[in-house]
Short mmCIF file of C-alpha atoms in Angstrom, two decimals:
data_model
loop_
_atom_site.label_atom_id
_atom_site.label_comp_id
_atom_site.label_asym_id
_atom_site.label_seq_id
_atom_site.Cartn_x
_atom_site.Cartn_y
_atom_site.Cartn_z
CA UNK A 1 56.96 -108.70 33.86
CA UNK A 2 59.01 -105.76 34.82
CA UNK A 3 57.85 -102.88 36.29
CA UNK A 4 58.27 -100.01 33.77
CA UNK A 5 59.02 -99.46 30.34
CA UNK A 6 61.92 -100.33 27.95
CA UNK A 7 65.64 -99.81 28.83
CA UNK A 8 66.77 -96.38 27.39
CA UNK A 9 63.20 -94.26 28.33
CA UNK A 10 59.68 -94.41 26.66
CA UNK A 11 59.19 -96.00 22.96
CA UNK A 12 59.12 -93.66 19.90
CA UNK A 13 55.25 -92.98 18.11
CA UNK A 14 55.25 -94.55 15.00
CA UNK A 15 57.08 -97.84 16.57
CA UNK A 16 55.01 -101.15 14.82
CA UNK A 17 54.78 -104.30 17.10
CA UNK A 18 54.51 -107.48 16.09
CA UNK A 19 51.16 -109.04 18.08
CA UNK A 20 48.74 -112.03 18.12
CA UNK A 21 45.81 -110.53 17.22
CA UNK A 22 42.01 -112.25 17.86
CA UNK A 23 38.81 -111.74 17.25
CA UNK A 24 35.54 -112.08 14.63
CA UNK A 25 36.68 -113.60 11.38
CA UNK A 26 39.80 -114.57 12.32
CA UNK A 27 40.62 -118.66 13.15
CA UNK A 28 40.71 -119.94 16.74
CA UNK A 29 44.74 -119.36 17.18
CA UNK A 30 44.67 -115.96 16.30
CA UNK A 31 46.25 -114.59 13.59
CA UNK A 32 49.97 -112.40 13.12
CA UNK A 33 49.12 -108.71 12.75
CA UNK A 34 50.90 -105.74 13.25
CA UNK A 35 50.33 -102.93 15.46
CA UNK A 36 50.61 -98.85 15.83
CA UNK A 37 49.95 -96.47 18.93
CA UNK A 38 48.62 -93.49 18.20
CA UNK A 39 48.11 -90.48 20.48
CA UNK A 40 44.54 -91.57 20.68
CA UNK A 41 43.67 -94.89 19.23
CA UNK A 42 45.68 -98.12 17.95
CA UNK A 43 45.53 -99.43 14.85
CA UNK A 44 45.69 -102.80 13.40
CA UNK A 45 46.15 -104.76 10.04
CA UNK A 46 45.38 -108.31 10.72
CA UNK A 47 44.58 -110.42 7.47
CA UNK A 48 44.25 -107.62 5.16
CA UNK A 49 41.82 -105.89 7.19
CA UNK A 50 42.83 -102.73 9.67
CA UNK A 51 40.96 -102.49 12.77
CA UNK A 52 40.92 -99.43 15.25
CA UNK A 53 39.80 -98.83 18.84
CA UNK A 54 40.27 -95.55 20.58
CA UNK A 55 42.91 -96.14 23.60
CA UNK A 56 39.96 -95.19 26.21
CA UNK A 57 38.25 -98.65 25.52
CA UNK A 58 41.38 -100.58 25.97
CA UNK A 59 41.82 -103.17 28.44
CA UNK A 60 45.12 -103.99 30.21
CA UNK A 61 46.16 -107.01 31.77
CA UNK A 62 49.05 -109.47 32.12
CA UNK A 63 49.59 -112.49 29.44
CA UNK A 64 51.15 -115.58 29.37
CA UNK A 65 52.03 -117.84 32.22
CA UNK A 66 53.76 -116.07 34.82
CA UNK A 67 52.43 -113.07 33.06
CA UNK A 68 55.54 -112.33 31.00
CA UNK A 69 53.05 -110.61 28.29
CA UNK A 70 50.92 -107.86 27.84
CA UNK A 71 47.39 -108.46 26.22
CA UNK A 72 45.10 -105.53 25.06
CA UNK A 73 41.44 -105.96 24.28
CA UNK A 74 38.43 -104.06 23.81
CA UNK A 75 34.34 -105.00 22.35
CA UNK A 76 32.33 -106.88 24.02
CA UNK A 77 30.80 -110.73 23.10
CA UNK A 78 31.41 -111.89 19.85
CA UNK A 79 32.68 -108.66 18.82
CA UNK A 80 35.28 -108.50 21.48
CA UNK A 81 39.17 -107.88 20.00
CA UNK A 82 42.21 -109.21 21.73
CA UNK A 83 45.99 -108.67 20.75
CA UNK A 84 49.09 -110.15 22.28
CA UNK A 85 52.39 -109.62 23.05
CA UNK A 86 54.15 -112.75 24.93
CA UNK A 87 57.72 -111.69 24.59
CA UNK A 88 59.18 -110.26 27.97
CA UNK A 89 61.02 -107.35 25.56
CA UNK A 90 58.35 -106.47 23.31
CA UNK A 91 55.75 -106.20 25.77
CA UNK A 92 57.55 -103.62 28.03
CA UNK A 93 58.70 -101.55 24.61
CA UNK A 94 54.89 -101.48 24.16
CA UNK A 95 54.33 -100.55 27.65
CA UNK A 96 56.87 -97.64 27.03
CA UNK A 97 54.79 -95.91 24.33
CA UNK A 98 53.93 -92.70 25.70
CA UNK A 99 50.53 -93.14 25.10
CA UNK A 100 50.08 -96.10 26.44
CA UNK A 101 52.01 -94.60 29.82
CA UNK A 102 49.49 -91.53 29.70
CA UNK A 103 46.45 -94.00 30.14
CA UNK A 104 44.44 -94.91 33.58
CA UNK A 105 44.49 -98.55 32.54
CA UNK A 106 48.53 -97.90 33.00
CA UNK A 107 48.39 -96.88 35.81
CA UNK A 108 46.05 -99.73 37.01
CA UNK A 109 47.66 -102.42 35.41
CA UNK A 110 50.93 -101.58 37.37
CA UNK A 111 49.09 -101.92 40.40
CA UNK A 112 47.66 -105.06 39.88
CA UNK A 113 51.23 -106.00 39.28
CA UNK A 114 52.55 -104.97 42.49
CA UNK A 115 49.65 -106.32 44.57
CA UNK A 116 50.07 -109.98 42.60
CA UNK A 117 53.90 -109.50 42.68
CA UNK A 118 54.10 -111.46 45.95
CA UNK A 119 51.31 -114.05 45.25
CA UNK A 120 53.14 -114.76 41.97
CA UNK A 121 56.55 -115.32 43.78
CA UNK A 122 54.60 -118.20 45.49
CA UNK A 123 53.83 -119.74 43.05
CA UNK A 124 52.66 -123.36 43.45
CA UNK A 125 52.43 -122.85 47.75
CA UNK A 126 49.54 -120.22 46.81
CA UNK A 127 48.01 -123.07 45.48
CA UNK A 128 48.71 -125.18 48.18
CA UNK A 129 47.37 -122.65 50.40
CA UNK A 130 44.23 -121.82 48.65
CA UNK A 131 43.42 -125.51 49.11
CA UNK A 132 44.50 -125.70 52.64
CA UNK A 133 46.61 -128.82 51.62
CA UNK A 134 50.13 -127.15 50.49
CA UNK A 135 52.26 -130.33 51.52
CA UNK A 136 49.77 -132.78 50.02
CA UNK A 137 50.14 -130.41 46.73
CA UNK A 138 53.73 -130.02 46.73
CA UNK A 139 54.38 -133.77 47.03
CA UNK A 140 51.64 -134.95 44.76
CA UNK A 141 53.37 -132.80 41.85
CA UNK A 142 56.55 -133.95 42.15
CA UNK A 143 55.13 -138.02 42.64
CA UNK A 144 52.60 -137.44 39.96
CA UNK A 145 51.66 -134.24 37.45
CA UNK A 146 48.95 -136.31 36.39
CA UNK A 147 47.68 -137.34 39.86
CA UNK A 148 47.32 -133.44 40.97
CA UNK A 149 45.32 -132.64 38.06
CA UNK A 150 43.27 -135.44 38.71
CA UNK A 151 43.01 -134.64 42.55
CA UNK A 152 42.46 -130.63 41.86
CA UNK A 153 39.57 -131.16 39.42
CA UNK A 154 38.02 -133.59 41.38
CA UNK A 155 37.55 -130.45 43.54
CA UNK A 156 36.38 -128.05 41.49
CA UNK A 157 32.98 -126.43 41.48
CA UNK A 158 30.91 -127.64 38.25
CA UNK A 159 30.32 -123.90 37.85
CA UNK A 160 34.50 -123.05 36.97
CA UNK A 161 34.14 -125.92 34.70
CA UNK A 162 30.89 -125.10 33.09
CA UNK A 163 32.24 -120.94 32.98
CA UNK A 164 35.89 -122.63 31.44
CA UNK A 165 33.91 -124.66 29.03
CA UNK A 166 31.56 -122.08 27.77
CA UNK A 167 34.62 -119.61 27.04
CA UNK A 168 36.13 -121.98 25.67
CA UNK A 169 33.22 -122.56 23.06
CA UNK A 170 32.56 -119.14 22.39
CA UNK A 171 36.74 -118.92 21.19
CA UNK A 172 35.48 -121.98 18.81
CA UNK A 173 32.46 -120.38 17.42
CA UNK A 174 33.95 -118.54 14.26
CA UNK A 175 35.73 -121.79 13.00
CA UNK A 176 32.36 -123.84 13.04
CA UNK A 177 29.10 -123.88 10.78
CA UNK A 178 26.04 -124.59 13.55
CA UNK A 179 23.32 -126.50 12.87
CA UNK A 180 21.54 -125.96 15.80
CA UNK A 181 17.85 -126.63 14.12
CA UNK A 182 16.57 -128.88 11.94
CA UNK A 183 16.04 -133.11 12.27
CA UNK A 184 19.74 -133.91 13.28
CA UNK A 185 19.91 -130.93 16.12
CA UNK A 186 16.49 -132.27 16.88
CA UNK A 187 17.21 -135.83 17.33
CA UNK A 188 20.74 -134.99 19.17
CA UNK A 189 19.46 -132.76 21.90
CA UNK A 190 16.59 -135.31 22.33
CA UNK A 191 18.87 -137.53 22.96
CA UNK A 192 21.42 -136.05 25.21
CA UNK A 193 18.32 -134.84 27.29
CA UNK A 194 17.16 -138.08 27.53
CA UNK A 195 21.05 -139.46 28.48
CA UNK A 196 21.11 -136.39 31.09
CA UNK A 197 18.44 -136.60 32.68
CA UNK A 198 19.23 -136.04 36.50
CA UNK A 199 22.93 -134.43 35.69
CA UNK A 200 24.58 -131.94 37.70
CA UNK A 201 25.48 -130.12 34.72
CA UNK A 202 23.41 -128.19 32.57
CA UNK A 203 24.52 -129.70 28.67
CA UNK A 204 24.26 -127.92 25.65
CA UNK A 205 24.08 -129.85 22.28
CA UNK A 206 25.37 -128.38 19.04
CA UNK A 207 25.45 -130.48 15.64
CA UNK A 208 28.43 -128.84 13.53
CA UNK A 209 28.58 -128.76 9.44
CA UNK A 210 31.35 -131.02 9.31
CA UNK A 211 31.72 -133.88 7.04
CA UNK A 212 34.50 -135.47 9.61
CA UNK A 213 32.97 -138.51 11.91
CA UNK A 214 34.01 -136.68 14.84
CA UNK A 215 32.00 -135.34 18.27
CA UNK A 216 33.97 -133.93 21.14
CA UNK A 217 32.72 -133.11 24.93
CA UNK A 218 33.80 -129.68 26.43
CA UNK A 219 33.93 -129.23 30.45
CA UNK A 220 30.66 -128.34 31.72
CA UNK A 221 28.56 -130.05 29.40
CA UNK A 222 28.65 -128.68 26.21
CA UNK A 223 28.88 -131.32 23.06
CA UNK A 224 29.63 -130.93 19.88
CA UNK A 225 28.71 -133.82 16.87
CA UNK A 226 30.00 -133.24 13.38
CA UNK A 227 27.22 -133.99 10.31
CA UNK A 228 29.43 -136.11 8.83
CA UNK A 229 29.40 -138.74 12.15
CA UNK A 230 25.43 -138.18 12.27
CA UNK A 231 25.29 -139.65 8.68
CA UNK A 232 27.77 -142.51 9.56
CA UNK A 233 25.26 -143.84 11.95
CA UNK A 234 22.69 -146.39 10.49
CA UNK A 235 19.94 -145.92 13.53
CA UNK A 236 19.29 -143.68 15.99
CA UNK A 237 20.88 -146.12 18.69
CA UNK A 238 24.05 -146.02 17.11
CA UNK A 239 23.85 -142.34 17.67
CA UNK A 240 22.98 -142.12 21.30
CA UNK A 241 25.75 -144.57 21.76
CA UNK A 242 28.30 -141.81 20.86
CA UNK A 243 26.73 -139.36 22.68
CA UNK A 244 26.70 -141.48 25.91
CA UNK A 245 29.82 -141.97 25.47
CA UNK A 246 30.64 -138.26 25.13
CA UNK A 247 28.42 -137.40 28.43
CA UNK A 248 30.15 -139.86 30.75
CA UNK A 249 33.47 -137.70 29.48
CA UNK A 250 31.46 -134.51 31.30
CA UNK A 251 29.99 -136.79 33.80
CA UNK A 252 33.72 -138.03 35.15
CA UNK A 253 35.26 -135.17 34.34
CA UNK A 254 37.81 -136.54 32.05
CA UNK A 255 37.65 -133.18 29.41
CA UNK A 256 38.51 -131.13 32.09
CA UNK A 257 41.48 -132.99 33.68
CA UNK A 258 42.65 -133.47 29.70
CA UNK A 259 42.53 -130.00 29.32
CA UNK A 260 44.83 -129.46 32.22
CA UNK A 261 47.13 -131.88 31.37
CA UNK A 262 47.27 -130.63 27.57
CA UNK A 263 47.76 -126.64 28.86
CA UNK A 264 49.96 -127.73 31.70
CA UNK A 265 50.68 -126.26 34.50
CA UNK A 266 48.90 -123.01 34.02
CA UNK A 267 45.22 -124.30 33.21
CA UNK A 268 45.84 -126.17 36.44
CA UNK A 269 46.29 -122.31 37.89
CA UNK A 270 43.80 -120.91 36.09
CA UNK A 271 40.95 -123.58 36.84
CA UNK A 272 41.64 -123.06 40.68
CA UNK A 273 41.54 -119.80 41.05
CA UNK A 274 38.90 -118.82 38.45
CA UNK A 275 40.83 -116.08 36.47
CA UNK A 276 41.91 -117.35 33.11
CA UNK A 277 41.22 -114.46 31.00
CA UNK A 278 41.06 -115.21 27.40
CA UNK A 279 44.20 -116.55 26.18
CA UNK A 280 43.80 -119.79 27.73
CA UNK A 281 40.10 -120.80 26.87
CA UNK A 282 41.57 -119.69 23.25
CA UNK A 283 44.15 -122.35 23.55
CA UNK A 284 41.72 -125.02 24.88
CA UNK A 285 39.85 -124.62 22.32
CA UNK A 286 42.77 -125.57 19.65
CA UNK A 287 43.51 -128.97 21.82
CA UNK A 288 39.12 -129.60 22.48
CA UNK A 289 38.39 -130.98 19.16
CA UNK A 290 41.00 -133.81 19.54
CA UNK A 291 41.62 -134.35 23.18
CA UNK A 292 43.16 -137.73 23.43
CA UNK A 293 42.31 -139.53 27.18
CA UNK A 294 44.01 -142.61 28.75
CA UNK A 295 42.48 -146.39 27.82
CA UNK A 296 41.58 -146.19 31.29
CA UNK A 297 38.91 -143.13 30.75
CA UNK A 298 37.93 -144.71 27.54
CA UNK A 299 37.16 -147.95 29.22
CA UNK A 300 35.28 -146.06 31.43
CA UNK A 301 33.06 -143.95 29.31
CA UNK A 302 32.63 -146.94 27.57
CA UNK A 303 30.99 -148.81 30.44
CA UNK A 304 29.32 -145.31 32.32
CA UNK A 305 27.98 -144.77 28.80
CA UNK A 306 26.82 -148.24 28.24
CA UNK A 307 25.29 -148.04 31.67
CA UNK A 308 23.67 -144.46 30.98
CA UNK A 309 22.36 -146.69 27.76
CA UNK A 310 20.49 -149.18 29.89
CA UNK A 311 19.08 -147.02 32.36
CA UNK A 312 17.41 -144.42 29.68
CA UNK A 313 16.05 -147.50 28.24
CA UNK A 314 18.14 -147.42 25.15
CA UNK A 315 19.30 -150.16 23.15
CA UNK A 316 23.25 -150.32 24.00
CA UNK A 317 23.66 -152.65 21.60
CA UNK A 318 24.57 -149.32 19.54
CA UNK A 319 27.85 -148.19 21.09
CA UNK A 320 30.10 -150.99 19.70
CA UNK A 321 28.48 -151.45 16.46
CA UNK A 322 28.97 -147.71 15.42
CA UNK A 323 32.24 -148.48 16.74
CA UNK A 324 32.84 -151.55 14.68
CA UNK A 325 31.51 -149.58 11.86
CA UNK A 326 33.95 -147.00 12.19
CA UNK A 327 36.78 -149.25 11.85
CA UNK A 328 35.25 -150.99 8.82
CA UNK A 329 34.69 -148.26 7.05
CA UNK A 330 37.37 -145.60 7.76
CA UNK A 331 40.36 -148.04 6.04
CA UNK A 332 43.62 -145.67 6.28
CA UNK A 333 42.11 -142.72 7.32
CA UNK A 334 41.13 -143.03 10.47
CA UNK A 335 37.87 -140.68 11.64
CA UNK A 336 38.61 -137.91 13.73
CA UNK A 337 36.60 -139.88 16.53
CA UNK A 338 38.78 -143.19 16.60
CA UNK A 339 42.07 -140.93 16.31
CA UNK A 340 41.11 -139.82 19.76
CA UNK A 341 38.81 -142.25 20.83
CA UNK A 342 41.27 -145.30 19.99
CA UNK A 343 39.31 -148.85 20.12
CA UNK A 344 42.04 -151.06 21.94
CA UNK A 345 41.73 -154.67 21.95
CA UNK A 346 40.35 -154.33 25.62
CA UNK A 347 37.60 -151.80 24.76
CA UNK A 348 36.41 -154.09 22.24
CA UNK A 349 36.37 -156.79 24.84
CA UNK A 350 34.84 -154.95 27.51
CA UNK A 351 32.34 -153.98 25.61
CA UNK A 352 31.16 -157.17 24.55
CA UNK A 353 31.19 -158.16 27.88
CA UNK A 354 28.91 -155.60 28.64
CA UNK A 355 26.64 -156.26 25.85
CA UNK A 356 26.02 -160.50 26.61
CA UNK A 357 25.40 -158.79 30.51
CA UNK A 358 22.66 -157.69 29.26
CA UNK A 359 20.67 -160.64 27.94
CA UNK A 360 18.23 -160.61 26.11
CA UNK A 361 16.28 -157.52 27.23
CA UNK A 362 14.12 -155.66 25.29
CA UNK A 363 14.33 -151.98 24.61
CA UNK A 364 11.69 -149.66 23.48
CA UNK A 365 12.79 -148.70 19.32
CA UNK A 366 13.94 -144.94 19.62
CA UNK A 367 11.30 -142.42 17.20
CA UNK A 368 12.83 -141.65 13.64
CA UNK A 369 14.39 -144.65 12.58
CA UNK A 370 12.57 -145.20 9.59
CA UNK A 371 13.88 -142.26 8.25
CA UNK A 372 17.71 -142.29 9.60
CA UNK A 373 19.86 -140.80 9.38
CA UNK A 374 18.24 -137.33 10.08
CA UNK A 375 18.87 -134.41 7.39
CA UNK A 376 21.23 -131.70 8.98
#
């Protein structure tokens, strides 16, 4: 961003900008609002609603990749407020207002930007150099964008993924109706704590009103099933089959390399240095919900999962029939869960391979099937 305000001296009062704005009430992507400076506060109408904060609370920093934008934000939790301004132009007309030039956070945010002016002319060698592997970086990014993401996850602390994953959630919240009590919340989290037992991770299970056969793993071990897959399921085997499925997504750490691959180059930034603001667990959470991964990570959280199965003591037997059931059932519209979980040919193979490995084993019959599926 340059340094300054807008060609021609500071902005007039009264100017209205165009801005992203996000917050409580509003959906995950944010919504278009429009925006006034005051002498003392801003004001907002977003949605047919107006919002105000006094220019004291505000929060400057840097948005966009490259940090082209200028995001302003204020509240704190689930009341926080964010508003954005990604266009080079527009952002420094905004940073031109004289009020916004009278404030301390001004005059702090334009030191931030000098002392990250350098590191951001580096670019990809700062990431090279925070790893202490810049060649290895360099050439594994231009061989393979794919193969870096893999490689710089594989090195990341749990707790960047688990911090990532939570923000990411928390952007998620207002679209989602929770269900966290009741028999289904009950029988998922007994489950996942049985099929995480051990884990590095610390998971959190959250049953969503949602009448969509879908479930979706974030990074650091937070999992998300939709009612309307709980009801799909015909035992409670069939359901743990999903969620081991899920967990072996956290457990190889396929979400998180998705993610970076879906947000590009700068989630790859953000996850290793550990700033990432809010913009960009706001965008992963419009891409968590339907991550797609390679037949390669299916296969494998097919197999992990059926493994994970075996070893809690749980009949496995239920991961490919809810599967098979799925395709039955779902004729031309496919559920949510196949459209990014697709069964190939192979998985379906696989699978059964795993299944006759087994034998004839017995498993212990999981509680509550009598009366399955569980009420939301």
């Amino acid at each position: 961003m340059p340094q300054g305000g807008a060609a021609g001296g500071t902005t007039p009062p009264g100017t209205v900008f165009a801005v992203r704005a996000f917050g409580p009430g509003l959906p995950v992507p944010g919504s278009d609002g429009e925006l006034i400076v005051h002498s003392a506060e801003l004001v907002v109408r977003v949605q047919g609603t107006t919002w105000r904060a006094p220019l004291r609370e505000l929060a400057l920093r840097e948005a966009g990749f490259g940090g082209p934008g200028i995001e302003l934000a204020w509240g704190k939790g689930e009341e926080r407020r964010a508003l954005q301004i990604l266009d080079p132009a527009r952002a420094n007309a905004l940073l031109a207002h004289p009020a916004i030039l009278a404030l301390p956070q001004y005059a702090r945010l334009r030191r931030r930007q000098r002392r990250h002016g350098f590191g951001r002319g580096l670019g990809w060698t700062a990431v090279g150099v925070f790893l202490a592997l810049p060649l290895l970086a360099l050439v594994a990014f231009v061989l393979s964008a794919d193969r870096l993401a893999g490689w710089v996850v594989g090195r990341l602390p749990t707790a960047v993924e688990t911090k990532f994953g939570r923000a990411s959630f928390d952007r998620m919240k207002p679209t989602l109706e929770l269900r966290d009590s009741g028999p289904a919340f009950e029988a998922v989290s007994a489950l996942g704590a049985r099929l995480t037992a051990g884990s590095r991770y610390h998971y959190a299970f959250h049953v969503a009103k949602d009448a969509t056969l879908n479930a979706y793993a974030l990074p650091g071990g937070i999992v998300v099933v939709h009612t309307g897959l709980i009801a799909a399921t015909k035992r409670p085997e069939e359901l743990a089959g999903v969620l081991a499925h899920e967990v072996q997504h956290v457990e190889l750490r396929h979400s998180t390399k998705s993610v970076v691959k879906e947000l590009g180059l700068s989630a790859l930034w953000a996850f290793v240095t550990g700033s990432y603001g809010d913009s960009l667990p706001a965008r992963a959470a419009r891409e968590m919900t339907g991550l797609k991964f390679s037949r390669d990570a299916e296969t494998e959280a097919d197999r992990q999962g059926f493994a994970a199965l075996v070893k809690a003591d749980i009949d496995p037997s239920g991961m490919p029939a809810f599967f098979a059931t799925m395709e039955k059932t779902v004729g031309d519209a496919p559920a949510a869960f196949l459209s990014s979980h697709p069964l190939s040919g192979e998985r379906k193979a696989a699978l059964e391979r795993e299944r006759a490995a087994v034998g004839s084993r017995t498993f212990h019959a999981l509680p509550g099937a009598a009366a399955w599926p569980p009420a939301p």
